[in-house]
Short mmCIF file of C-alpha atoms and ligand atoms in Angstrom, two decimals:
data_model
loop_
_atom_site.label_atom_id
_atom_site.label_comp_id
_atom_site.label_asym_id
_atom_site.label_seq_id
_atom_site.Cartn_x
_atom_site.Cartn_y
_atom_site.Cartn_z
CA MET A 1 -115.85 -55.74 11.96
CA SER A 2 -112.11 -57.38 13.08
CA LYS A 3 -110.79 -60.16 10.72
CA THR A 4 -108.23 -62.76 11.81
CA ILE A 5 -105.86 -64.52 9.53
CA ILE A 6 -104.42 -67.79 10.81
CA ILE A 7 -101.23 -69.45 9.10
CA VAL A 8 -100.49 -73.24 10.01
CA GLY A 9 -96.96 -74.09 9.54
CA GLY A 10 -93.93 -71.47 9.88
CA GLY A 11 -91.69 -73.21 6.62
CA ILE A 12 -90.73 -70.71 4.36
CA SER A 13 -94.00 -70.45 2.33
CA GLY A 14 -95.82 -69.68 5.64
CA LEU A 15 -93.35 -67.42 6.97
CA THR A 16 -93.53 -65.55 3.30
CA VAL A 17 -97.22 -65.49 3.13
CA LEU A 18 -97.11 -64.03 6.83
CA HIS A 19 -94.65 -61.45 5.98
CA HIS A 20 -96.52 -60.17 2.97
CA LEU A 21 -100.14 -60.14 4.71
CA ARG A 22 -98.30 -58.23 7.45
CA LYS A 23 -97.23 -55.83 4.87
CA LYS A 24 -100.52 -55.75 3.26
CA HIS A 25 -102.52 -54.95 6.13
CA ALA A 26 -99.70 -52.66 8.18
CA ASN A 27 -102.21 -49.83 8.22
CA THR A 28 -105.33 -51.62 9.05
CA HIS A 29 -106.03 -52.08 12.78
CA ASP A 30 -108.69 -54.60 12.57
CA VAL A 31 -106.86 -57.56 10.83
CA ALA A 32 -105.29 -60.17 13.17
CA ILE A 33 -102.75 -62.39 11.55
CA LYS A 34 -101.06 -65.24 13.58
CA LEU A 35 -98.81 -68.07 12.36
CA LEU A 36 -99.00 -71.89 14.50
CA GLU A 37 -95.94 -73.72 14.22
CA MET A 38 -95.42 -77.34 15.93
CA GLU A 39 -91.78 -77.24 16.33
CA ASP A 40 -89.94 -74.83 18.84
CA SER A 41 -88.81 -72.69 15.91
CA VAL A 42 -89.82 -72.04 12.64
CA GLY A 43 -87.79 -72.87 9.31
CA GLY A 44 -89.13 -76.06 8.18
CA THR A 45 -86.95 -77.67 5.70
CA VAL A 46 -84.36 -74.50 5.86
CA ARG A 47 -82.04 -74.98 8.37
CA THR A 48 -78.36 -73.93 8.73
CA ILE A 49 -76.26 -75.44 11.55
CA ARG A 50 -73.22 -73.33 12.56
CA ARG A 51 -70.32 -75.10 14.27
CA ASN A 52 -66.52 -74.67 14.47
CA GLY A 53 -66.56 -72.08 11.64
CA THR A 54 -68.54 -74.06 9.29
CA GLN A 55 -72.12 -73.44 7.81
CA PHE A 56 -73.74 -76.72 7.32
CA GLU A 57 -76.95 -76.48 5.28
CA ALA A 58 -79.13 -79.26 6.28
CA GLY A 59 -82.11 -78.51 3.76
CA PRO A 60 -81.85 -75.92 1.14
CA ASN A 61 -78.22 -74.82 -0.10
CA ALA A 62 -79.30 -71.90 -2.27
CA PHE A 63 -82.09 -70.55 -4.45
CA LEU A 64 -82.13 -69.85 -7.93
CA ASP A 65 -83.40 -66.28 -8.64
CA SER A 66 -85.23 -67.02 -11.81
CA LYS A 67 -88.16 -65.15 -10.54
CA PRO A 68 -87.62 -62.11 -8.40
CA SER A 69 -89.86 -63.31 -5.30
CA THR A 70 -87.01 -64.21 -2.85
CA LEU A 71 -84.85 -61.47 -3.98
CA GLU A 72 -87.90 -58.97 -3.15
CA LEU A 73 -88.40 -60.59 -0.06
CA ALA A 74 -84.57 -60.21 0.85
CA GLN A 75 -84.88 -56.41 0.19
CA ASP A 76 -87.96 -56.13 2.26
CA LEU A 77 -86.39 -57.55 5.06
CA GLY A 78 -83.08 -55.64 4.74
CA LEU A 79 -80.79 -58.54 3.79
CA GLU A 80 -79.55 -57.02 0.34
CA SER A 81 -76.31 -56.50 1.73
CA ASP A 82 -75.98 -60.02 2.74
CA LEU A 83 -77.05 -62.01 -0.33
CA THR A 84 -74.14 -64.14 -1.96
CA VAL A 85 -73.73 -65.29 -5.31
CA ALA A 86 -72.44 -68.66 -6.09
CA SER A 87 -68.98 -68.39 -7.24
CA THR A 88 -68.20 -69.31 -11.45
CA GLU A 89 -67.14 -72.91 -10.08
CA ASN A 90 -70.91 -73.30 -9.86
CA LYS A 91 -71.19 -73.66 -13.78
CA ILE A 92 -69.03 -76.65 -13.82
CA ARG A 93 -70.76 -79.87 -13.00
CA TYR A 94 -69.90 -83.54 -13.26
CA ILE A 95 -71.54 -86.90 -13.34
CA CYS A 96 -70.07 -89.82 -11.62
CA LEU A 97 -69.79 -93.20 -13.45
CA GLU A 98 -67.97 -95.99 -11.92
CA ASN A 99 -66.43 -93.43 -9.51
CA ASN A 100 -64.80 -91.58 -12.75
CA LEU A 101 -66.01 -87.81 -12.99
CA TYR A 102 -67.19 -86.24 -16.15
CA GLN A 103 -67.60 -82.95 -16.66
CA LEU A 104 -70.98 -82.32 -18.38
CA PRO A 105 -70.71 -80.09 -21.42
CA LYS A 106 -71.42 -76.64 -21.91
CA SER A 107 -70.40 -75.76 -25.47
CA PRO A 108 -71.37 -78.04 -28.74
CA ILE A 109 -67.45 -79.03 -28.75
CA SER A 110 -67.62 -80.25 -25.30
CA PHE A 111 -70.61 -82.33 -26.03
CA PHE A 112 -69.05 -84.14 -28.49
CA ARG A 113 -66.25 -84.60 -26.35
CA PHE A 114 -68.36 -86.32 -23.78
CA LYS A 115 -67.28 -89.63 -23.20
CA PRO A 116 -69.98 -91.46 -21.58
CA LEU A 117 -72.27 -90.96 -24.68
CA THR A 118 -71.54 -92.88 -27.85
CA PHE A 119 -71.43 -91.15 -31.15
CA ILE A 120 -74.77 -92.62 -32.12
CA GLU A 121 -76.18 -91.24 -29.05
CA LYS A 122 -74.95 -87.69 -29.15
CA LEU A 123 -76.21 -87.81 -33.12
CA ARG A 124 -79.73 -88.88 -31.99
CA ALA A 125 -79.69 -85.93 -29.38
CA ILE A 126 -79.04 -83.55 -32.09
CA MET A 127 -81.84 -85.00 -34.52
CA GLU A 128 -83.98 -83.76 -31.26
CA VAL A 129 -84.82 -80.69 -33.69
CA CYS A 130 -86.61 -83.42 -36.16
CA VAL A 131 -88.77 -84.81 -33.24
CA PRO A 132 -92.38 -83.77 -33.33
CA ARG A 133 -94.16 -81.91 -30.08
CA GLY A 134 -95.10 -84.46 -27.41
CA GLN A 135 -98.77 -84.77 -27.06
CA ASN A 136 -98.87 -86.82 -23.79
CA PRO A 137 -99.01 -84.75 -20.81
CA ASN A 138 -98.53 -87.86 -18.27
CA GLU A 139 -95.17 -88.63 -19.64
CA THR A 140 -92.45 -89.36 -17.00
CA VAL A 141 -88.95 -87.21 -17.29
CA TYR A 142 -87.34 -90.49 -18.52
CA GLU A 143 -89.94 -91.03 -21.22
CA PHE A 144 -90.06 -87.71 -22.28
CA GLY A 145 -86.03 -87.61 -22.41
CA THR A 146 -86.02 -91.12 -24.45
CA ARG A 147 -88.43 -89.87 -26.74
CA ARG A 148 -86.83 -86.21 -27.59
CA LEU A 149 -83.24 -86.66 -27.13
CA GLY A 150 -82.57 -90.49 -27.30
CA GLU A 151 -81.82 -92.99 -23.96
CA GLY A 152 -78.19 -91.92 -23.42
CA ILE A 153 -79.54 -88.23 -22.61
CA ALA A 154 -82.36 -89.63 -20.19
CA LYS A 155 -79.65 -91.99 -18.44
CA TYR A 156 -76.83 -89.44 -18.11
CA PHE A 157 -78.47 -85.83 -17.87
CA LEU A 158 -81.98 -86.21 -16.88
CA ASP A 159 -82.02 -89.18 -14.56
CA PRO A 160 -79.59 -87.49 -12.28
CA LEU A 161 -80.77 -84.16 -12.59
CA VAL A 162 -84.18 -85.84 -10.93
CA SER A 163 -82.37 -87.47 -8.37
CA GLY A 164 -80.17 -84.36 -7.16
CA ILE A 165 -83.08 -82.13 -7.31
CA CYS A 166 -86.04 -84.13 -6.34
CA ALA A 167 -84.57 -87.10 -4.52
CA GLY A 168 -86.97 -88.70 -6.79
CA ASP A 169 -86.84 -91.38 -9.71
CA SER A 170 -86.83 -90.02 -13.34
CA HIS A 171 -89.01 -93.30 -14.38
CA GLU A 172 -91.74 -92.18 -12.21
CA LEU A 173 -91.55 -88.40 -11.97
CA ASN A 174 -94.18 -86.63 -14.09
CA LEU A 175 -92.41 -84.01 -16.90
CA GLN A 176 -94.90 -81.45 -16.91
CA PHE A 177 -95.01 -80.91 -12.94
CA THR A 178 -91.57 -81.69 -12.03
CA PHE A 179 -89.98 -79.44 -14.52
CA PRO A 180 -92.50 -77.13 -16.08
CA THR A 181 -89.60 -74.99 -17.99
CA ILE A 182 -88.60 -77.86 -19.81
CA TYR A 183 -92.40 -78.83 -20.63
CA SER A 184 -93.12 -75.42 -22.10
CA LEU A 185 -89.65 -75.15 -24.13
CA GLU A 186 -91.15 -77.92 -26.06
CA GLN A 187 -94.64 -76.93 -26.37
CA LYS A 188 -93.55 -73.34 -27.37
CA HIS A 189 -90.97 -74.28 -29.74
CA ASN A 190 -91.63 -77.58 -30.94
CA SER A 191 -88.04 -78.56 -29.88
CA LEU A 192 -85.69 -77.85 -26.56
CA ILE A 193 -82.71 -77.06 -28.81
CA ARG A 194 -84.50 -74.40 -30.79
CA GLY A 195 -86.05 -73.24 -27.35
CA MET A 196 -82.80 -72.89 -25.78
CA PHE A 197 -81.68 -70.63 -28.66
CA ALA A 198 -84.84 -68.62 -28.63
CA ASN A 199 -84.30 -67.95 -25.08
CA LYS A 200 -80.53 -67.47 -24.71
CA LYS A 201 -81.36 -63.59 -23.55
CA GLY A 202 -83.98 -64.79 -21.27
CA LYS A 203 -83.21 -64.68 -17.74
CA SER A 204 -82.05 -68.25 -16.05
CA GLY A 205 -80.93 -66.98 -12.74
CA GLN A 206 -78.54 -66.81 -10.59
CA LEU A 207 -77.74 -69.32 -7.62
CA ARG A 208 -77.91 -67.42 -4.19
CA SER A 209 -77.47 -67.57 -0.57
CA PHE A 210 -76.87 -65.23 2.38
CA LYS A 211 -73.70 -64.49 3.96
CA HIS A 212 -74.85 -66.53 7.14
CA GLY A 213 -76.49 -69.41 5.39
CA MET A 214 -79.94 -70.05 4.08
CA GLY A 215 -81.07 -69.89 7.73
CA GLN A 216 -80.35 -66.15 7.82
CA LEU A 217 -83.44 -65.28 5.91
CA ILE A 218 -85.57 -67.53 8.27
CA GLU A 219 -84.38 -65.57 11.51
CA LYS A 220 -84.78 -62.34 10.04
CA LEU A 221 -88.42 -63.30 9.13
CA ALA A 222 -89.02 -64.89 12.74
CA GLN A 223 -87.34 -61.68 14.18
CA GLN A 224 -89.08 -59.18 12.32
CA HIS A 225 -92.70 -61.24 12.95
CA ALA A 226 -92.11 -62.29 16.27
CA ASP A 227 -95.54 -60.81 17.55
CA SER A 228 -97.38 -62.85 15.03
CA ILE A 229 -95.64 -66.35 15.59
CA VAL A 230 -96.70 -68.91 18.27
CA THR A 231 -93.97 -72.10 18.33
CA GLY A 232 -94.61 -75.50 20.00
CA ILE A 233 -98.60 -75.49 18.75
CA MET A 234 -99.46 -78.53 16.46
CA VAL A 235 -102.77 -77.89 15.09
CA ASP A 236 -104.75 -81.14 14.90
CA ARG A 237 -107.72 -80.53 12.78
CA VAL A 238 -109.90 -77.89 11.65
CA LEU A 239 -114.12 -77.78 11.25
CA PRO A 240 -116.06 -75.43 8.95
CA GLN A 241 -118.11 -72.56 10.94
CA LYS A 242 -120.22 -69.92 9.50
CA ASN A 243 -118.07 -67.67 7.38
CA GLY A 244 -114.61 -69.22 8.87
CA TYR A 245 -112.84 -71.79 10.71
CA ASP A 246 -112.64 -73.34 14.16
CA ILE A 247 -108.73 -74.45 14.62
CA GLN A 248 -108.21 -77.32 17.37
CA ALA A 249 -104.88 -77.53 18.63
CA GLY A 250 -104.63 -79.72 21.82
CA GLN A 251 -106.72 -78.09 24.26
CA THR A 252 -106.55 -74.75 22.53
CA SER A 253 -109.02 -73.30 19.90
CA PHE A 254 -108.76 -70.44 17.64
CA PHE A 255 -111.08 -68.97 14.83
CA ALA A 256 -110.04 -68.06 11.32
CA ASP A 257 -111.83 -65.93 8.62
CA GLU A 258 -109.12 -66.79 6.44
CA LEU A 259 -107.12 -69.89 7.14
CA ILE A 260 -103.81 -70.99 5.44
CA LEU A 261 -102.54 -74.59 5.81
CA SER A 262 -99.05 -74.45 5.00
CA THR A 263 -98.32 -78.00 6.07
CA PRO A 264 -97.01 -80.69 4.22
CA ALA A 265 -99.41 -82.61 2.37
CA PHE A 266 -99.70 -85.69 4.58
CA ALA A 267 -99.75 -83.05 7.88
CA THR A 268 -102.44 -81.18 5.94
CA ALA A 269 -104.54 -84.27 5.30
CA ASN A 270 -104.34 -85.11 9.04
CA ILE A 271 -105.47 -81.68 9.70
CA VAL A 272 -108.67 -81.53 7.25
CA ASN A 273 -109.57 -85.34 7.74
CA ALA A 274 -112.58 -84.51 10.19
CA MET A 275 -113.78 -81.47 7.56
CA ASN A 276 -113.12 -83.53 4.30
CA PRO A 277 -112.06 -87.07 4.34
CA ASP A 278 -111.92 -86.98 0.52
CA LEU A 279 -109.54 -84.47 0.49
CA ALA A 280 -107.45 -85.56 3.07
CA LYS A 281 -107.35 -88.82 0.98
CA HIS A 282 -106.17 -86.94 -2.16
CA LEU A 283 -103.41 -85.24 0.12
CA ARG A 284 -102.01 -88.48 1.25
CA GLU A 285 -101.94 -89.81 -2.28
CA ILE A 286 -98.72 -87.65 -2.44
CA PRO A 287 -95.42 -89.50 -1.48
CA TYR A 288 -92.38 -88.20 -0.06
CA ALA A 289 -88.92 -89.23 -0.57
CA SER A 290 -86.56 -89.48 2.24
CA ILE A 291 -83.26 -88.04 2.05
CA THR A 292 -80.04 -87.94 4.21
CA VAL A 293 -77.37 -85.21 4.02
CA VAL A 294 -73.96 -85.42 5.50
CA GLY A 295 -71.67 -82.73 5.88
CA LEU A 296 -67.82 -83.57 5.57
CA VAL A 297 -65.01 -80.99 6.56
CA TYR A 298 -61.19 -81.92 5.18
CA THR A 299 -58.39 -79.78 5.06
CA VAL A 300 -57.09 -78.87 1.60
CA GLU A 301 -54.09 -80.97 2.35
CA GLN A 302 -56.17 -84.17 2.86
CA PHE A 303 -56.92 -83.69 -1.24
CA LYS A 304 -53.90 -85.01 -3.87
CA THR A 305 -56.01 -82.24 -6.07
CA LEU A 306 -59.14 -80.28 -5.46
CA ILE A 307 -61.49 -80.36 -8.17
CA ARG A 308 -63.30 -77.71 -9.36
CA GLY A 309 -67.16 -77.19 -9.73
CA PHE A 310 -70.26 -77.39 -8.16
CA GLY A 311 -70.23 -81.04 -7.57
CA TYR A 312 -71.46 -84.17 -8.88
CA LEU A 313 -74.54 -86.28 -9.48
CA ARG A 314 -75.01 -90.00 -10.01
CA PRO A 315 -77.08 -91.64 -12.52
CA THR A 316 -79.25 -94.30 -10.70
CA HIS A 317 -79.00 -97.25 -12.95
CA GLU A 318 -75.52 -97.98 -11.02
CA GLY A 319 -77.96 -98.73 -8.00
CA LYS A 320 -75.54 -96.47 -5.36
CA GLU A 321 -77.58 -94.90 -2.55
CA ILE A 322 -75.26 -91.58 -3.06
CA LEU A 323 -77.27 -89.29 -5.04
CA GLY A 324 -74.51 -86.65 -5.53
CA VAL A 325 -72.08 -84.83 -3.63
CA LEU A 326 -71.76 -80.74 -3.51
CA PHE A 327 -68.65 -79.31 -3.44
CA SER A 328 -70.14 -76.37 -1.02
CA SER A 329 -67.04 -74.60 0.21
CA GLN A 330 -66.07 -74.08 -3.65
CA ILE A 331 -69.91 -72.53 -4.31
CA PHE A 332 -69.80 -70.26 -1.30
CA PRO A 333 -66.38 -70.01 0.04
CA SER A 334 -67.67 -68.39 3.35
CA ARG A 335 -69.23 -71.71 4.39
CA VAL A 336 -66.03 -72.94 5.83
CA SER A 337 -62.97 -71.31 7.61
CA GLN A 338 -59.71 -70.75 5.44
CA GLY A 339 -57.87 -73.84 4.40
CA LYS A 340 -60.74 -76.44 4.78
CA VAL A 341 -63.41 -77.79 2.42
CA LEU A 342 -67.02 -78.68 3.00
CA LEU A 343 -68.61 -81.37 1.00
CA GLN A 344 -72.01 -82.17 0.99
CA VAL A 345 -72.88 -85.94 0.35
CA LEU A 346 -76.80 -86.84 -0.63
CA LEU A 347 -77.84 -90.40 0.28
CA GLY A 348 -81.00 -92.09 -0.19
CA GLY A 349 -84.01 -90.62 -2.20
CA ALA A 350 -87.24 -92.50 -3.74
CA LYS A 351 -85.01 -95.61 -4.79
CA HIS A 352 -83.37 -96.00 -1.53
CA PRO A 353 -85.94 -95.76 1.30
CA GLN A 354 -83.86 -98.16 3.66
CA THR A 355 -80.72 -95.87 4.19
CA ILE A 356 -82.70 -93.28 6.18
CA ARG A 357 -83.33 -96.27 8.61
CA LYS A 358 -79.29 -97.09 8.60
CA SER A 359 -77.04 -96.34 11.90
CA GLU A 360 -75.02 -92.66 12.02
CA GLU A 361 -71.89 -94.47 11.64
CA GLU A 362 -72.98 -96.79 8.94
CA ILE A 363 -73.99 -93.44 6.86
CA PHE A 364 -70.76 -91.88 7.70
CA ASP A 365 -69.02 -94.76 6.59
CA ILE A 366 -70.80 -94.92 3.28
CA ALA A 367 -70.06 -90.93 2.85
CA GLN A 368 -66.63 -91.11 3.65
CA GLU A 369 -65.86 -94.22 1.26
CA GLU A 370 -67.54 -92.09 -1.45
CA ILE A 371 -64.99 -89.27 -0.56
CA LYS A 372 -62.04 -91.49 -0.78
CA ASN A 373 -62.80 -93.37 -4.02
CA VAL A 374 -64.16 -90.41 -6.25
CA LEU A 375 -62.04 -87.24 -4.79
CA GLY A 376 -59.14 -89.27 -3.52
CA VAL A 377 -58.92 -87.74 0.03
CA THR A 378 -56.80 -89.17 2.64
CA GLY A 379 -57.88 -89.72 6.49
CA HIS A 380 -60.58 -88.77 8.23
CA PRO A 381 -62.81 -85.70 8.10
CA GLN A 382 -62.02 -82.88 10.70
CA ASP A 383 -65.65 -82.28 11.35
CA GLN A 384 -69.15 -84.44 10.21
CA PHE A 385 -72.67 -83.51 10.46
CA ILE A 386 -75.76 -85.60 9.47
CA PHE A 387 -79.41 -84.55 8.78
CA ARG A 388 -82.22 -87.03 8.31
CA TRP A 389 -85.59 -86.01 6.57
CA GLY A 390 -88.21 -88.81 6.63
CA LYS A 391 -90.17 -86.99 4.33
CA ALA A 392 -88.04 -84.82 2.62
CA ILE A 393 -89.74 -83.96 -0.73
CA PRO A 394 -93.10 -84.43 -2.32
CA GLN A 395 -93.06 -86.56 -5.76
CA TYR A 396 -94.82 -85.09 -8.40
CA ASN A 397 -95.41 -88.74 -9.84
CA ARG A 398 -97.15 -90.37 -12.56
CA ALA A 399 -100.48 -90.06 -10.32
CA TYR A 400 -99.89 -86.53 -9.33
CA PRO A 401 -101.65 -84.67 -12.42
CA LYS A 402 -104.90 -86.19 -11.40
CA THR A 403 -104.38 -85.91 -7.66
CA TYR A 404 -103.55 -82.00 -7.99
CA SER A 405 -106.53 -81.22 -10.11
CA THR A 406 -108.83 -82.87 -7.95
CA ILE A 407 -107.28 -81.34 -4.83
CA LYS A 408 -107.87 -77.85 -6.73
CA ASN A 409 -111.42 -78.72 -7.63
CA THR A 410 -112.31 -80.09 -3.88
CA LEU A 411 -110.92 -76.64 -2.35
CA GLN A 412 -113.69 -74.91 -4.30
CA GLN A 413 -116.03 -76.24 -1.79
CA HIS A 414 -114.20 -74.46 1.25
CA PRO A 415 -114.12 -70.95 0.41
CA HIS A 416 -111.38 -68.68 2.65
CA LEU A 417 -109.15 -72.15 3.00
CA HIS A 418 -105.94 -72.25 1.31
CA LEU A 419 -103.43 -74.55 1.07
CA LEU A 420 -99.97 -73.38 0.38
CA ALA A 421 -96.64 -75.54 0.43
CA ASN A 422 -94.06 -77.09 -1.90
CA TYR A 423 -96.69 -80.15 -2.68
CA LEU A 424 -98.22 -77.82 -5.03
CA ASP A 425 -97.09 -75.73 -7.82
CA GLY A 426 -93.00 -76.18 -7.35
CA ILE A 427 -90.72 -77.84 -4.79
CA ALA A 428 -87.98 -74.97 -5.25
CA LEU A 429 -87.76 -72.54 -2.48
CA ASN A 430 -88.25 -69.41 -4.89
CA ASP A 431 -91.18 -71.27 -6.04
CA CYS A 432 -92.47 -71.14 -2.42
CA THR A 433 -91.93 -67.44 -1.85
CA ALA A 434 -93.31 -66.73 -5.36
CA ASN A 435 -96.85 -68.74 -4.52
CA ALA A 436 -96.85 -67.20 -1.11
CA LYS A 437 -96.51 -63.37 -2.45
CA ALA A 438 -99.31 -64.47 -5.13
CA LEU A 439 -101.44 -65.65 -2.24
CA ALA A 440 -101.00 -62.75 -0.07
CA ASP A 441 -102.04 -60.69 -3.07
CA LYS A 442 -105.18 -62.78 -3.80
CA ILE A 443 -106.78 -62.82 -0.21
CA ASN A 444 -109.02 -59.94 0.07
CA LEU A 445 -110.94 -59.21 3.42
C1 FAD B 501 -82.75 -81.76 1.91
C2 FAD B 501 -83.22 -80.88 1.21
C3 FAD B 501 -82.52 -79.78 0.27
C4 FAD B 501 -83.30 -78.82 -0.68
N1 FAD B 501 -82.43 -78.24 -1.30
C5 FAD B 501 -83.04 -77.28 -2.07
C6 FAD B 501 -82.29 -76.31 -2.94
O1 FAD B 501 -81.01 -76.24 -2.70
N2 FAD B 501 -82.74 -75.37 -3.19
C7 FAD B 501 -84.33 -74.87 -3.24
O2 FAD B 501 -84.78 -74.18 -4.10
N3 FAD B 501 -85.07 -75.98 -2.89
C8 FAD B 501 -84.50 -77.03 -1.89
N4 FAD B 501 -85.02 -77.95 -1.21
C9 FAD B 501 -86.56 -77.86 -1.50
C10 FAD B 501 -87.03 -76.57 -0.47
O3 FAD B 501 -86.26 -76.00 0.62
C11 FAD B 501 -88.36 -76.87 0.33
O4 FAD B 501 -89.24 -77.11 -0.73
C12 FAD B 501 -89.38 -75.52 0.74
O5 FAD B 501 -88.20 -75.30 1.92
C13 FAD B 501 -90.48 -76.20 1.59
O6 FAD B 501 -91.12 -75.23 2.25
P1 FAD B 501 -92.37 -75.27 2.93
O7 FAD B 501 -92.70 -74.20 4.02
O8 FAD B 501 -93.50 -75.53 1.76
O9 FAD B 501 -92.67 -76.61 3.98
P2 FAD B 501 -91.83 -76.91 5.09
O10 FAD B 501 -90.51 -76.61 5.28
O11 FAD B 501 -92.02 -78.24 5.13
O12 FAD B 501 -92.49 -76.08 6.35
C14 FAD B 501 -93.69 -76.98 7.09
C15 FAD B 501 -93.75 -76.19 8.30
O13 FAD B 501 -95.20 -76.96 8.75
C16 FAD B 501 -94.78 -77.41 10.13
N5 FAD B 501 -96.04 -78.26 10.60
C17 FAD B 501 -96.21 -79.58 10.09
N6 FAD B 501 -97.39 -80.12 10.66
C18 FAD B 501 -97.89 -79.09 11.81
C19 FAD B 501 -98.88 -79.03 12.49
N7 FAD B 501 -99.85 -79.90 12.65
N8 FAD B 501 -99.18 -77.67 12.91
C20 FAD B 501 -98.35 -76.77 12.92
N9 FAD B 501 -97.46 -76.60 12.17
C21 FAD B 501 -96.95 -77.89 11.37
C22 FAD B 501 -93.77 -78.16 10.39
O14 FAD B 501 -92.88 -78.11 11.52
C23 FAD B 501 -92.82 -76.92 9.23
O15 FAD B 501 -92.13 -76.07 9.97
C24 FAD B 501 -84.31 -78.67 -0.48
C25 FAD B 501 -85.23 -79.65 0.42
C26 FAD B 501 -84.89 -80.65 0.95
C27 FAD B 501 -85.64 -81.62 1.97
#
């Protein structure tokens, strides 16, 4: 008897599971697989805007290939020759304090020269090897940093890392779920320093993108699976049926033997509300931080000196709306034409929910002022982009561990229903592709 798998949501998670399921069932004629996306095009958060020779990334800039899932996907799609690796400049990173840049240390010597930390704070950080292993899985990133390495490291290293990666608040986000690698280093080696030495030969991964930007991955997936994708169709709700689900989308309905909801937590909550209001309630408990992304294009001549590197992050205690600035064209030079410089300014995040509501003009002013004050640029940009994400990134906060396990337990009441998106098991794009592959392997018809 023929079977139908329906995927709701065409972000990278939904598209990747579609790809692997179609591959798995390529020689099976009685399996139909369909993806329903509410927007006119797929991609979700992954979005490359190409204009006047510039590639502006509104969403992810790159992915870390620490697990092979995205590389293998690229290979499947015939995109290997279009994969790009971040330039070595990417290893030079800064934090910004009172508009001055301080290069983050890469060696013990540079650590001792790192000015923002006092001598006592540096000694405290080294004493980390003597700190006993933590016992509290509910610790926040800031609490963890303070306990293991001292407040200086929490404030100048971990706090900006949280705002740069998750647009989040280090005092609120749970360490174990937000940075599972750091958590397991402590659990396994009793010490981060010892763990890092032990893992030195381990694979930390390279930062990668595609010749035509991250959007190229989406365009190739969309092209290859066009006959399975329906866009412009918003799913309203699902109801259980014998051995499957009824899916309502406006006046249209579908039946699925296996249903994958690959939509953000708040959208998933609306979809499952009629079927299981409790599940919907727990999904709504996951908050999202907003973020505004601005791209600014200057000529090289507008800079007195071009600072080398990946970019900088701002620790949040100064209260600035700017989370950080990426030197995009130094990381991936092909993103802008010769003689130009592309910078990406990130604003808002969990600590500044008001930023997203500011006018375009106000936001461009804040971003340009930042570049003028910190990087000493003169004059106006040659081109500028803006993209606002009202609900950008799910926050694995203090309440998250309980919410996570409740959602996973509740799902056991609903066989053949699967939740797959960045609010579960990792925010990074590479986590999304790895989780999608694992789900495709697990679903057996
Ligand atoms: C600004 C920004 C920068 C980032 N930078 C990086 C980075 O540099 N590196 C990295 O690894 N990660 C980065 N991330 C994280 C990563 O991009 C995301 O976690 C990932 O793309 C999420 O993919 P997803 O498929 O899970 O969800 P989404 O991309 O949110 O896709 C969900 C899809 O579901 C659709 N949908 C919603 N409701 C319905 C409905 N009712 N019916 C039908 N369809 C529906 C949506 O339209 C959307 O297409 C960044 C994220 C943001 C926002």
